[in-house]
Coordinates of C-alpha atoms and ligand atoms in Angstrom, one line a residue:
M1 CA -36.0 23.7 -7.3
A2 CA -33.8 24.7 -5.3
E3 CA -36.6 24.4 -2.7
A4 CA -36.4 20.3 -3.6
Q5 CA -32.7 20.3 -3.2
G6 CA -32.5 22.4 0.2
S7 CA -35.9 19.7 1.7
A8 CA -33.8 16.1 1.0
P9 CA -31.1 17.2 3.4
A10 CA -33.5 18.4 5.8
S11 CA -36.2 15.8 6.1
R12 CA -33.2 13.5 6.1
F13 CA -32.0 15.4 9.2
V14 CA -35.9 14.5 10.7
H15 CA -35.6 11.1 10.4
N16 CA -31.7 10.7 11.8
K17 CA -33.6 13.1 14.8
L18 CA -36.4 10.4 15.3
R19 CA -35.1 6.8 14.8
A20 CA -31.5 7.9 17.2
E21 CA -34.2 9.2 20.1
A22 CA -35.6 5.6 19.5
L23 CA -32.5 4.1 19.7
L24 CA -31.3 6.6 23.2
A25 CA -34.9 6.2 24.7
K26 CA -34.3 2.0 24.1
L27 CA -30.6 2.6 25.3
K28 CA -31.7 4.1 28.3
A29 CA -34.6 2.2 29.6
D30 CA -31.4 -0.3 29.1
G31 CA -28.8 1.1 31.0
I32 CA -24.9 -0.4 29.5
G33 CA -23.4 -3.4 30.6
H34 CA -20.2 -5.9 30.1
H35 CA -20.3 -8.7 28.1
I36 CA -18.6 -11.8 28.5
A37 CA -19.3 -15.5 27.7
G38 CA -21.7 -13.7 25.8
K39 CA -23.7 -12.9 28.8
R40 CA -25.3 -9.3 29.0
V41 CA -23.6 -8.6 32.8
A42 CA -23.4 -6.1 36.0
S43 CA -20.6 -5.0 37.3
V44 CA -19.7 -7.2 40.5
S45 CA -19.0 -4.8 42.7
G46 CA -22.7 -3.0 41.3
R47 CA -20.8 0.3 40.3
T48 CA -22.0 2.4 37.3
F49 CA -21.3 5.5 35.9
E50 CA -23.1 7.9 33.6
T51 CA -21.9 8.7 30.1
T52 CA -23.1 11.9 28.1
S53 CA -24.0 13.8 25.4
P54 CA -22.1 16.5 23.9
I55 CA -24.9 17.7 21.9
D56 CA -26.8 18.3 24.4
R57 CA -24.8 17.7 27.9
S58 CA -27.7 15.0 29.5
V59 CA -27.7 11.7 30.6
L60 CA -27.6 9.4 27.6
T61 CA -27.3 6.2 30.3
E62 CA -25.7 4.6 33.2
V63 CA -22.7 2.1 31.9
A64 CA -21.2 -0.7 33.9
R65 CA -18.2 0.3 35.5
G66 CA -16.2 -2.4 36.0
D67 CA -12.5 -2.9 37.6
A68 CA -10.3 -5.9 38.5
A69 CA -13.4 -8.2 38.9
D70 CA -15.4 -7.9 35.7
I71 CA -11.8 -8.3 33.7
D72 CA -10.4 -11.7 35.5
A73 CA -14.0 -13.3 34.4
A74 CA -13.6 -12.0 30.4
A75 CA -10.3 -12.8 30.4
M76 CA -10.9 -15.8 32.1
A77 CA -13.9 -16.6 29.4
A78 CA -11.4 -15.5 26.8
Q79 CA -8.6 -18.1 27.8
K80 CA -11.7 -20.0 27.5
A81 CA -12.7 -19.6 25.0
F82 CA -9.5 -19.7 23.2
K83 CA -8.8 -24.1 22.7
S84 CA -11.9 -24.5 20.5
W85 CA -11.8 -20.6 18.5
K86 CA -8.4 -21.4 17.7
A87 CA -9.1 -24.5 16.5
M88 CA -11.9 -23.9 14.8
D89 CA -11.1 -24.5 10.6
P90 CA -9.6 -21.2 9.2
D91 CA -12.8 -21.6 6.8
K92 CA -15.4 -21.6 9.1
R93 CA -13.5 -18.9 11.2
R94 CA -14.0 -16.9 7.8
A95 CA -17.2 -17.2 7.4
I96 CA -18.1 -16.4 10.0
L97 CA -16.5 -13.7 10.2
H98 CA -18.2 -13.0 6.8
K99 CA -21.8 -13.6 8.5
V100 CA -20.4 -10.1 11.2
A101 CA -19.6 -7.8 7.9
D102 CA -23.1 -8.5 6.9
V103 CA -24.5 -8.0 10.0
I104 CA -23.1 -4.7 10.9
E105 CA -23.4 -3.3 7.0
A106 CA -27.3 -4.5 7.6
H107 CA -27.4 -2.4 11.1
Q108 CA -25.3 0.4 10.0
E109 CA -27.8 3.2 9.8
D110 CA -28.2 2.4 13.7
I111 CA -24.1 2.5 14.4
A112 CA -24.3 5.7 12.6
L113 CA -26.8 7.7 14.3
L114 CA -25.5 6.1 17.8
E115 CA -22.2 7.2 17.2
C116 CA -22.8 10.4 16.7
V117 CA -24.8 10.9 19.6
D118 CA -22.0 9.4 21.7
T119 CA -19.0 10.9 20.5
G120 CA -20.7 14.4 18.4
Q121 CA -18.9 13.3 15.0
A122 CA -21.1 14.5 12.6
H123 CA -22.8 11.7 10.2
R124 CA -21.2 12.4 6.6
F125 CA -18.4 10.7 8.1
M126 CA -19.7 7.6 10.6
A127 CA -21.9 6.5 7.6
K128 CA -18.5 6.4 6.3
A129 CA -17.2 4.6 9.2
A130 CA -19.8 2.4 10.1
V131 CA -19.2 0.4 6.6
R132 CA -15.4 0.9 7.2
G133 CA -15.8 -1.2 10.0
A134 CA -17.6 -3.9 8.2
E135 CA -15.4 -3.8 5.5
N136 CA -12.9 -4.5 8.4
F137 CA -14.0 -7.9 9.7
R138 CA -14.8 -8.7 5.3
F139 CA -10.3 -8.0 5.4
F140 CA -9.2 -10.2 8.1
A141 CA -12.2 -12.5 7.1
D142 CA -10.1 -13.1 3.3
R143 CA -7.1 -13.9 5.1
A144 CA -7.8 -16.0 8.1
T145 CA -6.9 -18.8 5.8
E146 CA -3.7 -18.3 5.2
A147 CA -2.6 -16.0 8.4
R148 CA -0.6 -19.2 9.5
D149 CA 1.3 -19.9 6.4
G150 CA 5.7 -19.0 7.1
L151 CA 8.0 -19.7 5.1
N152 CA 10.9 -22.8 4.4
L153 CA 14.2 -21.3 4.5
P154 CA 15.6 -25.2 3.7
T155 CA 19.7 -25.9 4.1
R156 CA 21.3 -28.7 2.3
D157 CA 20.7 -31.2 6.1
H158 CA 17.6 -29.5 7.2
W159 CA 13.8 -28.1 6.1
N160 CA 13.0 -24.6 8.1
V161 CA 9.4 -24.7 8.2
T162 CA 8.1 -21.1 9.9
T163 CA 4.8 -21.0 11.0
R164 CA 2.5 -19.1 12.7
V165 CA -0.4 -19.4 16.0
P166 CA -2.5 -17.0 17.3
I167 CA -0.6 -16.2 20.5
G168 CA -3.4 -16.4 23.0
P169 CA -6.1 -13.9 24.5
V170 CA -5.5 -10.5 23.8
G171 CA -6.8 -7.4 25.2
V172 CA -7.4 -5.1 22.8
I173 CA -8.1 -0.9 24.4
T174 CA -9.5 1.6 22.1
P175 CA -9.8 5.6 22.3
W176 CA -12.5 7.8 22.0
N177 CA -12.2 9.5 18.2
T178 CA -14.1 6.8 15.5
P179 CA -14.5 4.2 18.5
F180 CA -16.6 1.8 16.2
M181 CA -14.3 1.6 12.9
L182 CA -11.3 1.6 15.7
S183 CA -12.7 -1.1 17.7
T184 CA -13.0 -3.0 14.3
W185 CA -9.5 -2.8 12.7
K186 CA -8.0 -4.1 15.7
I187 CA -10.8 -6.7 17.0
A188 CA -10.9 -8.4 13.0
P189 CA -7.8 -8.9 13.0
A190 CA -7.4 -10.6 16.4
L191 CA -10.6 -12.9 15.5
A192 CA -8.5 -14.2 12.6
A193 CA -5.9 -14.5 14.0
G194 CA -7.1 -17.0 16.0
C195 CA -7.0 -15.0 19.3
T196 CA -9.6 -14.1 22.2
V197 CA -11.1 -10.6 22.9
V198 CA -11.1 -8.4 26.0
H199 CA -12.3 -5.2 24.6
K200 CA -11.8 -2.4 27.5
P201 CA -14.0 0.9 25.1
A202 CA -13.2 4.8 25.7
E203 CA -15.4 5.5 28.9
W204 CA -16.7 8.7 26.7
S205 CA -18.2 6.4 24.0
P206 CA -19.7 3.7 25.9
V207 CA -22.4 2.9 23.2
T208 CA -21.3 1.1 20.2
A209 CA -19.0 -0.5 21.7
D210 CA -22.2 -2.2 23.8
L211 CA -23.5 -3.0 20.5
L212 CA -21.0 -4.9 18.8
P213 CA -20.2 -7.6 20.3
R214 CA -24.5 -7.9 20.3
L215 CA -24.1 -8.2 16.3
L216 CA -20.9 -10.5 16.8
L217 CA -23.3 -13.4 19.1
E218 CA -26.3 -12.5 16.0
A219 CA -23.5 -13.4 13.4
G220 CA -22.5 -16.8 14.7
V221 CA -19.6 -16.4 17.2
P222 CA -18.8 -18.1 20.3
E223 CA -19.3 -16.9 23.0
G224 CA -16.4 -15.8 24.8
V225 CA -14.1 -15.7 21.9
L226 CA -14.9 -11.4 22.6
N227 CA -15.6 -10.3 25.9
T228 CA -16.2 -6.0 26.5
V229 CA -15.6 -4.5 30.2
H230 CA -16.3 -1.4 30.2
G231 CA -14.7 1.9 32.8
F232 CA -12.1 3.6 33.2
G233 CA -8.8 3.1 32.2
E234 CA -6.8 3.9 35.4
D235 CA -8.6 0.5 36.5
A236 CA -10.7 -1.7 34.0
G237 CA -7.8 -0.6 31.6
K238 CA -5.0 -1.4 34.2
A239 CA -6.4 -4.3 34.9
L240 CA -6.8 -5.5 31.7
T241 CA -2.7 -4.1 30.9
E242 CA -1.5 -6.5 34.5
H243 CA -4.4 -9.4 33.8
R244 CA -1.7 -13.3 33.8
A245 CA -4.0 -14.7 31.4
I246 CA -3.9 -11.6 28.5
K247 CA -1.1 -12.1 26.2
A248 CA -0.6 -8.9 25.0
I249 CA -2.5 -5.3 24.2
G250 CA -3.3 -3.6 21.8
F251 CA -4.1 -0.1 22.1
V252 CA -5.1 2.8 20.1
G253 CA -5.1 7.0 22.5
E254 CA -2.5 8.6 23.7
S255 CA 0.9 8.0 24.0
S256 CA 1.5 9.0 27.3
T257 CA -1.0 5.9 28.2
G258 CA 1.4 4.1 25.4
S259 CA 4.1 4.8 28.1
A260 CA 1.8 3.7 31.2
I261 CA 1.0 0.8 29.7
M262 CA 4.5 -0.7 29.0
A263 CA 5.6 -0.4 32.0
Q264 CA 1.6 -2.1 33.9
G265 CA 2.6 -4.9 31.3
A266 CA 6.4 -4.9 32.4
P267 CA 5.6 -7.5 35.3
T268 CA 3.2 -10.0 32.6
L269 CA 6.1 -9.6 30.1
K270 CA 3.2 -7.8 27.2
R271 CA 3.5 -7.5 23.5
V272 CA 2.5 -4.2 22.7
H273 CA 1.3 -2.4 19.7
F274 CA 0.1 1.1 20.4
E275 CA -0.9 3.9 17.8
L276 CA -0.6 7.0 19.6
G277 CA -1.0 10.9 18.6
G278 CA 0.1 13.0 16.1
K279 CA 1.0 16.2 15.2
N280 CA 1.0 15.9 11.3
P281 CA 3.0 18.3 8.6
V282 CA 1.6 19.0 5.5
I283 CA 3.5 20.6 3.6
V284 CA 2.8 22.0 0.5
F285 CA 5.5 23.7 -2.4
D286 CA 5.1 26.8 -4.5
D287 CA 4.9 24.9 -7.7
A288 CA 1.7 22.0 -5.7
D289 CA -1.7 22.0 -7.1
L290 CA -2.7 24.4 -5.0
D291 CA -6.7 23.8 -5.1
R292 CA -6.1 20.1 -4.4
A293 CA -3.9 20.4 -1.7
L294 CA -6.2 23.4 -0.9
D295 CA -9.1 20.5 -0.6
A296 CA -7.2 18.5 1.7
V297 CA -5.4 20.0 4.0
I298 CA -8.7 21.2 4.3
F299 CA -10.3 17.9 4.5
M300 CA -7.5 16.7 6.8
I301 CA -7.9 18.8 9.9
Y302 CA -11.5 20.0 9.7
S303 CA -12.9 16.4 9.7
L304 CA -13.5 14.0 11.8
N305 CA -13.9 17.0 14.1
G306 CA -9.8 17.3 14.0
E307 CA -9.8 14.3 16.6
R308 CA -7.9 12.4 13.8
C309 CA -5.0 11.1 14.7
T310 CA -3.2 11.3 10.6
S311 CA -4.9 14.6 10.9
S312 CA -2.7 17.3 9.0
S313 CA -2.3 19.9 12.1
R314 CA 0.6 21.2 11.3
L315 CA 0.2 23.7 7.9
L316 CA 3.9 23.3 6.6
V317 CA 3.5 26.4 4.0
Q318 CA 6.3 27.5 0.7
E319 CA 6.8 31.6 2.0
S320 CA 6.6 32.7 -2.2
I321 CA 3.1 31.5 -1.7
A322 CA 1.9 31.3 2.3
A323 CA 0.0 34.5 2.9
E324 CA -1.8 34.2 -0.4
F325 CA -2.6 30.2 0.1
S326 CA -3.2 30.9 4.0
A327 CA -5.4 33.9 3.4
R328 CA -8.4 30.9 0.9
V329 CA -7.4 28.8 4.3
A330 CA -9.1 31.3 6.1
D331 CA -11.5 31.8 4.1
R332 CA -12.6 28.4 3.1
V333 CA -11.9 27.6 7.4
K334 CA -14.6 30.6 8.0
K335 CA -17.7 28.7 5.9
L336 CA -17.2 25.3 7.4
K337 CA -20.9 24.0 8.6
V338 CA -20.2 24.1 12.6
G339 CA -23.8 22.2 13.3
H340 CA -26.1 19.4 15.2
P341 CA -24.1 15.9 14.1
L342 CA -27.4 14.1 12.8
D343 CA -28.1 16.9 9.9
P344 CA -26.4 15.4 6.3
A345 CA -25.1 18.7 6.1
T346 CA -22.8 19.1 9.0
E347 CA -19.7 19.1 8.9
I348 CA -18.5 19.8 12.8
G349 CA -20.2 19.2 15.2
P350 CA -19.7 19.2 19.2
L351 CA -16.8 17.4 20.8
V352 CA -16.7 14.8 22.5
H353 CA -17.2 15.7 25.8
Q354 CA -16.5 18.4 28.6
R355 CA -13.1 17.7 29.5
H356 CA -11.7 17.8 25.5
Y357 CA -13.7 20.6 24.8
D358 CA -12.2 22.4 28.2
K359 CA -7.7 21.2 26.6
V360 CA -9.6 22.4 22.9
C361 CA -10.3 25.6 24.2
S362 CA -7.2 26.4 25.8
Y363 CA -5.3 26.2 22.5
F364 CA -7.3 29.0 22.0
D365 CA -5.4 31.1 24.5
I366 CA -2.1 29.4 24.0
A367 CA -2.6 30.7 20.6
R368 CA -2.0 34.4 21.6
Q369 CA 0.2 34.1 24.6
D370 CA 2.1 32.4 22.1
G371 CA 2.4 35.1 19.8
A372 CA -0.1 33.8 17.1
T373 CA -2.5 35.3 15.6
I374 CA -5.9 33.4 15.4
A375 CA -6.9 34.3 12.1
A376 CA -10.0 32.3 11.7
G377 CA -12.2 31.3 14.7
G378 CA -10.6 30.9 18.3
R379 CA -13.9 31.3 20.5
P380 CA -16.2 28.4 21.6
F381 CA -19.3 28.0 19.3
D382 CA -22.9 28.1 20.4
G383 CA -24.3 25.4 18.1
P384 CA -27.9 23.6 18.4
G385 CA -28.3 21.9 22.0
G386 CA -25.6 23.9 23.7
G387 CA -23.5 22.1 23.5
F388 CA -19.2 21.1 23.4
Y389 CA -19.5 22.7 19.7
V390 CA -15.8 25.0 18.5
E391 CA -15.3 27.4 16.5
P392 CA -12.8 25.6 13.2
T393 CA -9.9 27.9 13.8
L394 CA -6.6 28.9 12.1
V395 CA -4.0 29.7 13.4
T396 CA -0.9 31.8 10.8
G397 CA 2.3 33.7 12.2
A398 CA 3.3 30.4 14.3
T399 CA 7.3 29.3 14.9
N400 CA 7.5 25.8 14.8
A401 CA 8.9 26.2 19.0
M402 CA 5.1 27.4 19.6
R403 CA 3.1 25.1 22.2
V404 CA 0.3 25.0 18.8
A405 CA 2.9 24.0 17.1
Q406 CA 4.9 20.9 19.0
E407 CA 1.3 19.9 20.9
E408 CA -1.7 17.2 19.3
V409 CA -5.3 19.3 20.1
F410 CA -6.9 16.6 18.6
G411 CA -9.3 19.5 18.1
P412 CA -10.9 21.1 14.5
Y413 CA -7.8 23.6 15.1
L414 CA -4.7 24.2 12.5
T415 CA -1.3 26.2 13.2
V416 CA 0.4 27.5 9.7
I417 CA 4.1 27.7 9.6
P418 CA 6.1 29.3 6.7
F419 CA 9.3 27.8 5.3
R420 CA 12.4 28.5 2.8
D421 CA 13.3 25.8 1.2
E422 CA 12.9 21.8 0.7
T423 CA 16.0 21.6 4.1
E424 CA 13.8 23.8 6.1
A425 CA 10.5 21.8 5.4
V426 CA 11.5 19.2 6.0
A427 CA 13.4 19.7 9.4
I428 CA 10.3 21.8 10.8
A429 CA 8.7 18.5 9.5
N430 CA 10.4 16.5 11.3
D431 CA 11.2 18.5 14.5
V432 CA 8.6 17.6 17.0
N433 CA 7.7 14.0 18.8
Y434 CA 6.0 12.4 17.4
G435 CA 5.9 11.1 13.7
L436 CA 2.1 9.0 12.6
T437 CA 2.1 10.7 9.0
G438 CA 3.2 13.5 6.3
Y439 CA 1.5 14.7 3.4
V440 CA 3.6 16.8 0.8
W441 CA 2.4 18.8 -1.9
T442 CA 4.5 19.4 -5.4
A443 CA 4.0 18.9 -8.7
D444 CA 8.5 17.3 -8.7
M445 CA 7.8 14.0 -8.0
G446 CA 11.9 13.6 -7.6
R447 CA 11.8 16.3 -4.9
A448 CA 8.3 14.6 -3.6
L449 CA 10.4 11.4 -3.7
R450 CA 13.1 12.7 -1.3
V451 CA 11.3 14.4 1.1
A452 CA 9.1 11.5 1.5
D453 CA 12.4 9.3 2.0
E454 CA 13.4 12.7 5.1
L455 CA 9.9 12.1 6.8
D456 CA 9.9 11.0 10.5
A457 CA 6.7 9.3 9.8
G458 CA 5.5 6.1 9.5
M459 CA 2.9 7.0 6.3
I460 CA 3.1 9.3 4.1
W461 CA 0.9 10.9 0.9
L462 CA 2.2 12.1 -2.4
N463 CA 0.0 15.0 -3.5
S464 CA -3.3 12.8 -1.9
E465 CA -5.5 13.0 1.2
N466 CA -5.4 10.2 4.6
V467 CA -7.0 6.9 1.7
R468 CA -6.3 4.0 3.3
H469 CA -5.6 0.4 1.4
L470 CA -6.8 -2.2 4.5
P471 CA -3.2 -4.1 3.4
T472 CA -1.5 -1.3 3.8
P473 CA 1.1 -1.2 7.0
F474 CA -0.3 1.8 9.2
G475 CA 0.7 2.8 12.6
G476 CA 4.0 5.8 13.6
M477 CA 7.0 6.6 14.5
K478 CA 8.3 8.1 17.3
A479 CA 6.0 8.9 20.2
S480 CA 3.3 7.8 17.4
G481 CA 4.0 4.4 18.1
I482 CA 5.2 0.7 17.8
G483 CA 4.0 -1.8 15.3
R484 CA 2.4 -1.4 12.5
D485 CA -0.8 -2.7 11.8
G486 CA -2.9 -3.7 8.7
G487 CA -2.7 -6.4 6.4
D488 CA -0.6 -9.2 7.5
Y489 CA 1.2 -6.8 10.0
S490 CA -1.7 -6.8 11.8
F491 CA -1.2 -11.1 12.6
D492 CA 2.8 -11.0 12.8
F493 CA 0.9 -9.0 16.2
Y494 CA -1.4 -11.2 17.7
M495 CA 0.0 -14.3 16.4
E496 CA 3.1 -15.9 17.2
T497 CA 5.7 -16.9 14.8
K498 CA 7.4 -20.7 15.1
N499 CA 9.7 -22.0 13.5
I500 CA 9.9 -26.1 13.4
C501 CA 13.3 -27.5 11.9
L502 CA 13.0 -30.8 10.1
A503 CA 16.4 -32.9 9.5
K504 CA 16.8 -35.4 6.2
G505 CA 18.5 -37.1 8.1
S506 CA 21.5 -37.0 6.2
H507 CA 24.2 -33.7 8.9
A508 CA 26.6 -35.4 11.6
V509 CA 25.1 -35.4 14.9
P510 CA 27.3 -33.6 17.4
K511 CA 29.2 -37.1 19.5
L512 CA 29.5 -36.3 23.2
G513 CA 31.2 -39.0 25.7
A514 CA 31.4 -41.1 22.7
Ligands
LIG601 P1 -6.2 7.8 25.9 O1 -5.2 7.8 25.9 O2 -6.7 8.5 27.1 O3 -7.7 6.5 26.8 C1 -7.5 5.4 25.3 C2 -7.9 4.3 26.2 O4 -7.1 3.5 27.4 C3 -9.0 4.6 26.9 O5 -10.3 3.3 26.6 C4 -8.4 4.8 27.9 O6 -9.8 4.5 29.1 C5 -7.2 4.1 28.2 N1 -6.6 4.0 29.5 C6 -6.8 5.5 30.3 N2 -5.8 4.8 30.7 C7 -5.1 3.8 30.4 C8 -4.3 2.7 31.8 N3 -3.7 3.9 32.7 N4 -3.9 1.2 31.5 C9 -5.0 0.9 31.0 N5 -6.0 2.1 30.0 C10 -6.0 2.8 29.8 O7 -6.9 8.1 25.2 P2 -7.9 9.0 24.8 O8 -8.3 10.3 24.6 O9 -9.1 8.5 24.9 O10 -7.8 9.8 23.0 C11 -7.7 10.6 21.9 C12 -5.9 9.6 21.8 O11 -5.8 8.6 20.6 C13 -5.3 10.7 21.2 O12 -3.6 11.1 21.0 C14 -5.3 10.3 19.4 O13 -4.2 10.1 19.0 C15 -4.6 8.8 19.3 N6 -5.0 8.2 18.6 C16 -4.4 7.5 18.1 C17 -4.8 6.4 16.7 C18 -3.7 6.2 16.1 O14 -4.5 4.6 15.5 N7 -1.9 6.6 16.0 C19 -5.7 6.7 15.8 C20 -7.0 7.4 17.4 C21 -6.6 8.1 18.0

């Protein structure tokens, strides 16, 4: 029996590897091009760059390297397609976007496998992320028909009717951590609103971004509605933010890049929506259900390789239980399964890229220099393929002034900071530049609500890990972002609100020169 139980994941691993090898062979032969106006094209300059495997550092394929000329072609295609996409009956748009969800579901296995080999994320999470990509399209498809709805704000003499219209062609710029899911999270509402899109995916994760426009075409999305230009932030990304035809930029990435985009977009008065970095606290009080809190603490920093904007990377734990709770966390961290991302047993895969690996590893020394203690991990990990693996790491004995308590590491790296009471917990939690999420664990609901009220964060979970409900607002305060996504909030960004004032004919029109 034990053998039978052990063999199922093993055979799944073999299956995953064989299927991924076949997909990679095709990818290597085909390369990755831009998708502009429904056609797969090379860069105007003919330039390409290599994308490499986080598992074994090998070259996966050559990718078209776009610049201002390719962005211009894509923006023109998006502008041309905008007229008819905007005018399409919302019911038809709804049906097409549902078909996109169907097509994503039909390809979910390949999407998950490609995402694993391109980013190093573990299959157990990427399988769910692929499904979530389909859910994003389904969710916003159902809202396409009501996107234009507004308010009626009548006065005695006038009716005021607000309506919304799609803002125009928009740019979507995405990072590499869960690239497929995140791009659908931005692109689906834009399309549902009636906008057309130019997508600039992250240069470290171009593979599933190459698949998405092809799936959309297969589902019947008209040519030019989604255009994808690959390339680097400083040329393709920058050109997109500066293009006159692009009316808004939905951006997910680092806070410093958000600042750059704001400056780049200023001359053309770009509307911007930013989902940026985080250094999110999870606050554990001594009256909490500590077993559940432990599971959530571990999940929220060691899932998705810790490359997760909403990760709880600071554990604030009440002094009375700090030693015991930290020891329990350390024990679990040492048991986390680091391994090949296609192995269903793997909990932590390799980090996405050499540069990110170097950054995460640098925080092992920074912790020591800061005077903190590495209670678990703290070294590179010799994983299968020899790629960018690190040991999941726990740092204790930290104060909030230390770099390990202030800076986003974006890896499987947790910093523990003790606190005395509620007041100090809130003070420490808020004493960072970021403000994306906060997590609070306590049996005292009054205290939970007080702390939730005080935390400077856009999203707060009480006695829960991050569980998303798509209609709710998603976004951050301070250096974690500007604007909210989710439900109707997304339409506020991708649409212009228009007020139409209608006179009943009863009011006195001012007479000048009469
Ligand atoms: P990044 O900012 O380096 O890159 C993100 C994208 O921006 C890439 O496509 C890149 O090419 C592009 N870019 C870079 N410079 C640009 C420029 N000058 N103009 C236009 N585009 C430019 O971020 P990353 O390293 O890819 O991703 C990790 C970061 O993303 C982390 O800080 C993480 O917290 C954040 N993130 C936030 C959320 C959220 O919802 N708040 C979600 C996921 C990731």
